[in-house]
Amino acid sequence: MRSRLCWWGAAATFGDLKAPTPSSIGWTLNELAPLVRANDVNVQMPFLRDLFVCMMLAPVLVRASTAWLALIVSIVVVWSVSGVHVPLLLRPQILVFFIAGMAARRFGVAERVARWPVVLCALPFVALIAPRLWTALLGNAFFDAHPYMMAAFDMVFRLASAVLFWRLAWGLAGSNVADRLRGIERYGFLAFCDHLVLLWLFGPVIGLATGALGAALYPAYLLVQPLLVFGVTIVLGQVLMALSPSVARVLSGGRLGRSASVTA
């Protein structure tokens, strides 16, 4: 990810890539190691950094009583909604979801959700997606005018999305396509690392055909973005495995570069 910053900054500074450019030494250092604020280029780094902090807290959290976990979540929710910046966590809501996952395991929520009808799991998501799309169409002005409400809504919406997609994932795990999906999953971490680069590089090119935001074909581009990114990532992963299995293993979080071949 640090090498990405170097050539990305060069392409934006000396080339035609419309991307953030280095503005100061402090900005550059924070892009390399997100210590005090979220990154502009390496947007995945703050997530990994906060996840590392959560993992450091995990031995204490997993031994905490339910009452203590509820108290911690309440405090972090207030912290998240208030927008108060404390560099311990750049996005404190990640700790909320981290503890929510621990609570789901402690109380067997995952197994119960897996037995619910898909329609039931989809209802909260469908009910919340309409106002979410409405606020997105209004643009940044609405977000700026209602920051606390939007921050609270965002957390609820993400939890509703998690319930739906967990139920869908559970269903797919027991389906006939499970083995093929497990093969594709090998490329998941690499896609996590490269998706923004691919969107920055190829998005403007595809935009020449679909038009800019607001054009009739632009929603179609948004819908196929995940497929485009994953398709290119699979090709990239195959090339990396052919050229250097060790590099492929590092960039994929250990998922690629193994001797066993999996058809994707």
Short mmCIF file of C-alpha atoms in Angstrom, two decimals:
data_model
loop_
_atom_site.label_atom_id
_atom_site.label_comp_id
_atom_site.label_asym_id
_atom_site.label_seq_id
_atom_site.Cartn_x
_atom_site.Cartn_y
_atom_site.Cartn_z
CA MET A 1 0.00 0.00 0.00
CA ARG A 2 2.91 2.33 0.61
CA SER A 3 4.25 1.67 -2.90
CA ARG A 4 0.79 2.57 -4.18
CA LEU A 5 1.12 6.00 -2.56
CA CYS A 6 4.39 6.66 -4.39
CA TRP A 7 3.27 5.97 -7.93
CA TRP A 8 -0.23 7.28 -7.31
CA GLY A 9 1.19 10.60 -6.07
CA ALA A 10 3.53 10.76 -9.05
CA ALA A 11 0.74 10.03 -11.51
CA ALA A 12 -1.50 12.66 -9.94
CA THR A 13 1.27 15.28 -9.70
CA PHE A 14 2.97 14.84 -13.06
CA GLY A 15 0.30 12.97 -15.03
CA ASP A 16 -3.40 13.28 -15.69
CA LEU A 17 -4.72 11.12 -12.84
CA LYS A 18 -7.35 13.08 -10.89
CA ALA A 19 -6.37 12.02 -7.38
CA PRO A 20 -5.16 13.65 -4.14
CA THR A 21 -1.63 15.00 -4.36
CA PRO A 22 0.94 15.44 -1.56
CA SER A 23 0.34 18.79 0.10
CA SER A 24 2.84 18.69 2.98
CA ILE A 25 5.32 16.46 4.78
CA GLY A 26 2.74 15.81 7.51
CA TRP A 27 0.15 14.75 4.93
CA THR A 28 2.62 12.36 3.32
CA LEU A 29 3.69 10.83 6.63
CA ASN A 30 0.07 10.31 7.67
CA GLU A 31 -0.62 8.59 4.34
CA LEU A 32 2.23 6.18 5.08
CA ALA A 33 1.09 5.51 8.65
CA PRO A 34 -2.41 6.77 9.55
CA LEU A 35 -1.71 7.89 13.09
CA VAL A 36 -3.85 10.99 13.57
CA ARG A 37 -6.49 10.97 10.82
CA ALA A 38 -7.95 8.86 8.03
CA ASN A 39 -6.03 8.67 4.78
CA ASP A 40 -6.99 10.33 1.51
CA VAL A 41 -5.31 7.77 -0.76
CA ASN A 42 -4.75 4.58 1.24
CA VAL A 43 -8.32 4.55 2.52
CA GLN A 44 -8.01 0.90 3.59
CA MET A 45 -5.17 1.66 6.00
CA PRO A 46 -7.31 3.40 8.68
CA PHE A 47 -9.62 0.38 8.75
CA LEU A 48 -6.72 -2.03 9.19
CA ARG A 49 -5.15 0.26 11.77
CA ASP A 50 -8.39 0.46 13.83
CA LEU A 51 -8.92 -3.29 13.44
CA PHE A 52 -5.43 -3.84 14.85
CA VAL A 53 -6.35 -1.70 17.88
CA CYS A 54 -9.55 -3.75 18.32
CA MET A 55 -7.55 -6.96 18.18
CA MET A 56 -5.24 -5.60 20.87
CA LEU A 57 -8.30 -4.95 23.04
CA ALA A 58 -9.90 -8.31 22.21
CA PRO A 59 -8.35 -10.35 25.11
CA VAL A 60 -9.92 -7.91 27.57
CA LEU A 61 -13.22 -7.53 25.74
CA VAL A 62 -13.81 -11.25 25.33
CA ARG A 63 -13.50 -11.72 29.10
CA ALA A 64 -15.74 -8.77 29.94
CA SER A 65 -19.25 -9.34 31.18
CA THR A 66 -22.23 -8.53 29.00
CA ALA A 67 -23.01 -5.49 31.15
CA TRP A 68 -19.51 -4.11 30.62
CA LEU A 69 -19.69 -4.72 26.88
CA ALA A 70 -23.02 -2.88 26.74
CA LEU A 71 -21.50 0.05 28.62
CA ILE A 72 -18.47 0.17 26.32
CA VAL A 73 -20.68 0.03 23.21
CA SER A 74 -22.86 2.84 24.56
CA ILE A 75 -19.83 5.04 25.15
CA VAL A 76 -18.36 4.29 21.72
CA VAL A 77 -21.71 4.94 20.01
CA VAL A 78 -21.87 8.39 21.63
CA TRP A 79 -18.24 8.94 20.62
CA SER A 80 -19.00 7.95 17.02
CA VAL A 81 -22.13 10.07 16.67
CA SER A 82 -20.59 13.11 18.35
CA GLY A 83 -17.75 13.26 15.85
CA VAL A 84 -15.20 13.92 18.59
CA HIS A 85 -11.75 13.06 17.26
CA VAL A 86 -9.61 10.89 19.52
CA PRO A 87 -6.68 9.29 17.64
CA LEU A 88 -7.03 6.03 19.57
CA LEU A 89 -9.54 5.04 16.87
CA LEU A 90 -9.96 6.92 13.62
CA ARG A 91 -13.41 5.39 13.05
CA PRO A 92 -14.74 4.39 16.49
CA GLN A 93 -17.80 2.71 14.96
CA ILE A 94 -15.46 -0.14 13.95
CA LEU A 95 -15.16 -1.03 17.64
CA VAL A 96 -18.98 -1.04 17.86
CA PHE A 97 -19.20 -3.59 15.05
CA PHE A 98 -16.29 -5.56 16.51
CA ILE A 99 -18.09 -5.92 19.84
CA ALA A 100 -21.36 -6.63 18.03
CA GLY A 101 -19.65 -9.58 16.37
CA MET A 102 -18.41 -10.83 19.73
CA ALA A 103 -21.93 -10.51 21.18
CA ALA A 104 -23.38 -12.36 18.18
CA ARG A 105 -21.03 -15.25 18.89
CA ARG A 106 -21.68 -15.17 22.64
CA PHE A 107 -25.47 -15.34 22.26
CA GLY A 108 -25.64 -17.53 19.16
CA VAL A 109 -27.21 -14.76 17.07
CA ALA A 110 -25.51 -15.96 13.88
CA GLU A 111 -27.08 -19.39 14.07
CA ARG A 112 -30.52 -17.97 14.80
CA VAL A 113 -30.32 -15.50 11.92
CA ALA A 114 -29.34 -18.37 9.62
CA ARG A 115 -32.72 -20.00 10.34
CA TRP A 116 -34.75 -16.86 9.58
CA PRO A 117 -36.46 -16.43 6.19
CA VAL A 118 -34.48 -14.28 3.77
CA VAL A 119 -37.47 -11.96 3.37
CA LEU A 120 -37.52 -11.28 7.11
CA CYS A 121 -33.81 -10.46 7.12
CA ALA A 122 -34.26 -8.18 4.13
CA LEU A 123 -37.07 -6.09 5.62
CA PRO A 124 -34.88 -3.78 7.80
CA PHE A 125 -32.44 -3.31 4.92
CA VAL A 126 -35.21 -2.45 2.45
CA ALA A 127 -36.85 -0.09 4.94
CA LEU A 128 -33.58 1.80 5.45
CA ILE A 129 -32.21 1.80 1.90
CA ALA A 130 -34.92 4.21 0.66
CA PRO A 131 -34.03 7.10 3.01
CA ARG A 132 -30.36 6.30 2.48
CA LEU A 133 -30.72 6.72 -1.28
CA TRP A 134 -32.76 9.86 -0.73
CA THR A 135 -30.05 11.47 1.39
CA ALA A 136 -27.41 10.44 -1.15
CA LEU A 137 -29.32 12.20 -3.93
CA LEU A 138 -29.45 15.36 -1.81
CA GLY A 139 -25.65 15.37 -1.70
CA ASN A 140 -23.25 16.68 0.90
CA ALA A 141 -25.50 19.55 1.96
CA PHE A 142 -27.85 17.21 3.81
CA PHE A 143 -24.97 15.35 5.47
CA ASP A 144 -23.41 18.62 6.59
CA ALA A 145 -26.72 19.88 7.98
CA HIS A 146 -27.49 16.71 9.99
CA PRO A 147 -24.14 15.12 10.94
CA TYR A 148 -25.29 13.50 14.19
CA MET A 149 -28.43 12.00 12.69
CA MET A 150 -26.53 10.69 9.69
CA ALA A 151 -23.82 9.14 11.86
CA ALA A 152 -26.42 7.30 13.96
CA PHE A 153 -28.37 6.24 10.88
CA ASP A 154 -25.19 4.92 9.27
CA MET A 155 -24.50 2.52 12.14
CA VAL A 156 -28.07 1.19 12.16
CA PHE A 157 -28.01 0.77 8.40
CA ARG A 158 -24.74 -1.14 8.50
CA LEU A 159 -26.08 -3.53 11.15
CA ALA A 160 -29.22 -4.14 9.08
CA SER A 161 -27.04 -4.80 6.05
CA ALA A 162 -24.90 -7.23 8.06
CA VAL A 163 -27.96 -9.27 9.06
CA LEU A 164 -29.16 -9.57 5.46
CA PHE A 165 -25.82 -10.42 3.94
CA TRP A 166 -24.98 -12.88 6.72
CA ARG A 167 -28.24 -14.69 5.95
CA LEU A 168 -27.45 -14.70 2.22
CA ALA A 169 -23.89 -15.90 2.87
CA TRP A 170 -25.17 -18.71 5.10
CA GLY A 171 -27.54 -19.82 2.38
CA LEU A 172 -24.83 -19.74 -0.28
CA ALA A 173 -22.48 -21.76 1.96
CA GLY A 174 -24.86 -24.68 1.76
CA SER A 175 -25.61 -24.34 -1.95
CA ASN A 176 -24.19 -25.99 -5.05
CA VAL A 177 -22.00 -22.96 -5.80
CA ALA A 178 -20.22 -23.04 -2.43
CA ASP A 179 -17.01 -24.64 -3.72
CA ARG A 180 -16.67 -22.15 -6.56
CA LEU A 181 -17.30 -19.24 -4.21
CA ARG A 182 -14.58 -20.53 -1.88
CA GLY A 183 -12.19 -20.49 -4.83
CA ILE A 184 -13.06 -16.89 -5.62
CA GLU A 185 -12.74 -15.95 -1.94
CA ARG A 186 -8.99 -16.48 -2.24
CA TYR A 187 -8.87 -13.17 -4.12
CA GLY A 188 -10.92 -11.27 -1.53
CA PHE A 189 -8.07 -9.62 0.37
CA LEU A 190 -6.26 -8.67 -2.83
CA ALA A 191 -9.50 -7.06 -4.04
CA PHE A 192 -9.74 -5.22 -0.72
CA CYS A 193 -6.27 -3.79 -1.34
CA ASP A 194 -6.54 -2.96 -5.03
CA HIS A 195 -10.17 -2.02 -5.63
CA LEU A 196 -9.71 1.71 -5.10
CA VAL A 197 -6.67 1.80 -7.37
CA LEU A 198 -8.64 0.04 -10.10
CA LEU A 199 -11.59 2.40 -9.70
CA TRP A 200 -9.35 5.45 -9.85
CA LEU A 201 -7.54 4.15 -12.93
CA PHE A 202 -10.36 2.65 -14.98
CA GLY A 203 -13.38 4.55 -13.66
CA PRO A 204 -12.74 7.71 -15.71
CA VAL A 205 -12.20 5.60 -18.83
CA ILE A 206 -15.49 3.76 -18.37
CA GLY A 207 -17.10 7.09 -17.51
CA LEU A 208 -16.40 8.26 -21.07
CA ALA A 209 -18.96 5.66 -22.22
CA THR A 210 -21.48 5.87 -19.37
CA GLY A 211 -21.30 9.60 -18.76
CA ALA A 212 -20.67 11.45 -15.51
CA LEU A 213 -22.62 11.17 -12.26
CA GLY A 214 -26.26 11.79 -13.08
CA ALA A 215 -26.12 10.40 -16.61
CA ALA A 216 -28.61 7.73 -17.65
CA LEU A 217 -26.02 4.93 -17.88
CA TYR A 218 -24.09 5.85 -14.74
CA PRO A 219 -26.17 3.65 -12.37
CA ALA A 220 -25.35 0.66 -14.58
CA TYR A 221 -21.65 1.38 -14.10
CA LEU A 222 -22.09 1.50 -10.33
CA LEU A 223 -23.87 -1.86 -10.38
CA VAL A 224 -21.15 -3.62 -12.39
CA GLN A 225 -18.24 -2.03 -10.51
CA PRO A 226 -17.82 -4.99 -8.09
CA LEU A 227 -17.80 -7.46 -10.99
CA LEU A 228 -15.28 -5.39 -12.95
CA VAL A 229 -12.98 -5.01 -9.95
CA PHE A 230 -13.13 -8.67 -9.03
CA GLY A 231 -12.57 -9.79 -12.62
CA VAL A 232 -9.43 -7.67 -12.93
CA THR A 233 -8.28 -8.79 -9.47
CA ILE A 234 -8.52 -12.46 -10.43
CA VAL A 235 -6.42 -11.82 -13.53
CA LEU A 236 -3.92 -9.84 -11.45
CA GLY A 237 -3.76 -12.63 -8.86
CA GLN A 238 -3.12 -15.23 -11.54
CA VAL A 239 -0.32 -13.13 -13.02
CA LEU A 240 1.24 -12.61 -9.59
CA MET A 241 1.13 -16.34 -8.85
CA ALA A 242 2.82 -17.07 -12.18
CA LEU A 243 5.55 -14.45 -11.70
CA SER A 244 6.19 -14.66 -7.95
CA PRO A 245 4.14 -16.93 -5.66
CA SER A 246 5.76 -15.36 -2.60
CA VAL A 247 4.65 -11.85 -3.61
CA ALA A 248 1.18 -13.18 -4.41
CA ARG A 249 1.04 -14.77 -0.96
CA VAL A 250 1.94 -11.51 0.80
CA LEU A 251 -0.41 -9.29 -1.21
CA SER A 252 -3.31 -11.69 -0.77
CA GLY A 253 -2.91 -12.16 2.97
CA GLY A 254 -1.65 -15.70 2.48
CA ARG A 255 -4.56 -16.83 0.32
CA LEU A 256 -2.74 -17.04 -3.03
CA GLY A 257 0.57 -18.53 -4.06
CA ARG A 258 -0.23 -21.97 -2.66
CA SER A 259 0.51 -25.16 -4.47
CA ALA A 260 -3.11 -26.22 -4.59
CA SER A 261 -4.86 -24.88 -7.66
CA VAL A 262 -8.40 -23.61 -7.33
CA THR A 263 -10.46 -22.85 -10.37
CA ALA A 264 -11.95 -19.40 -10.13
#
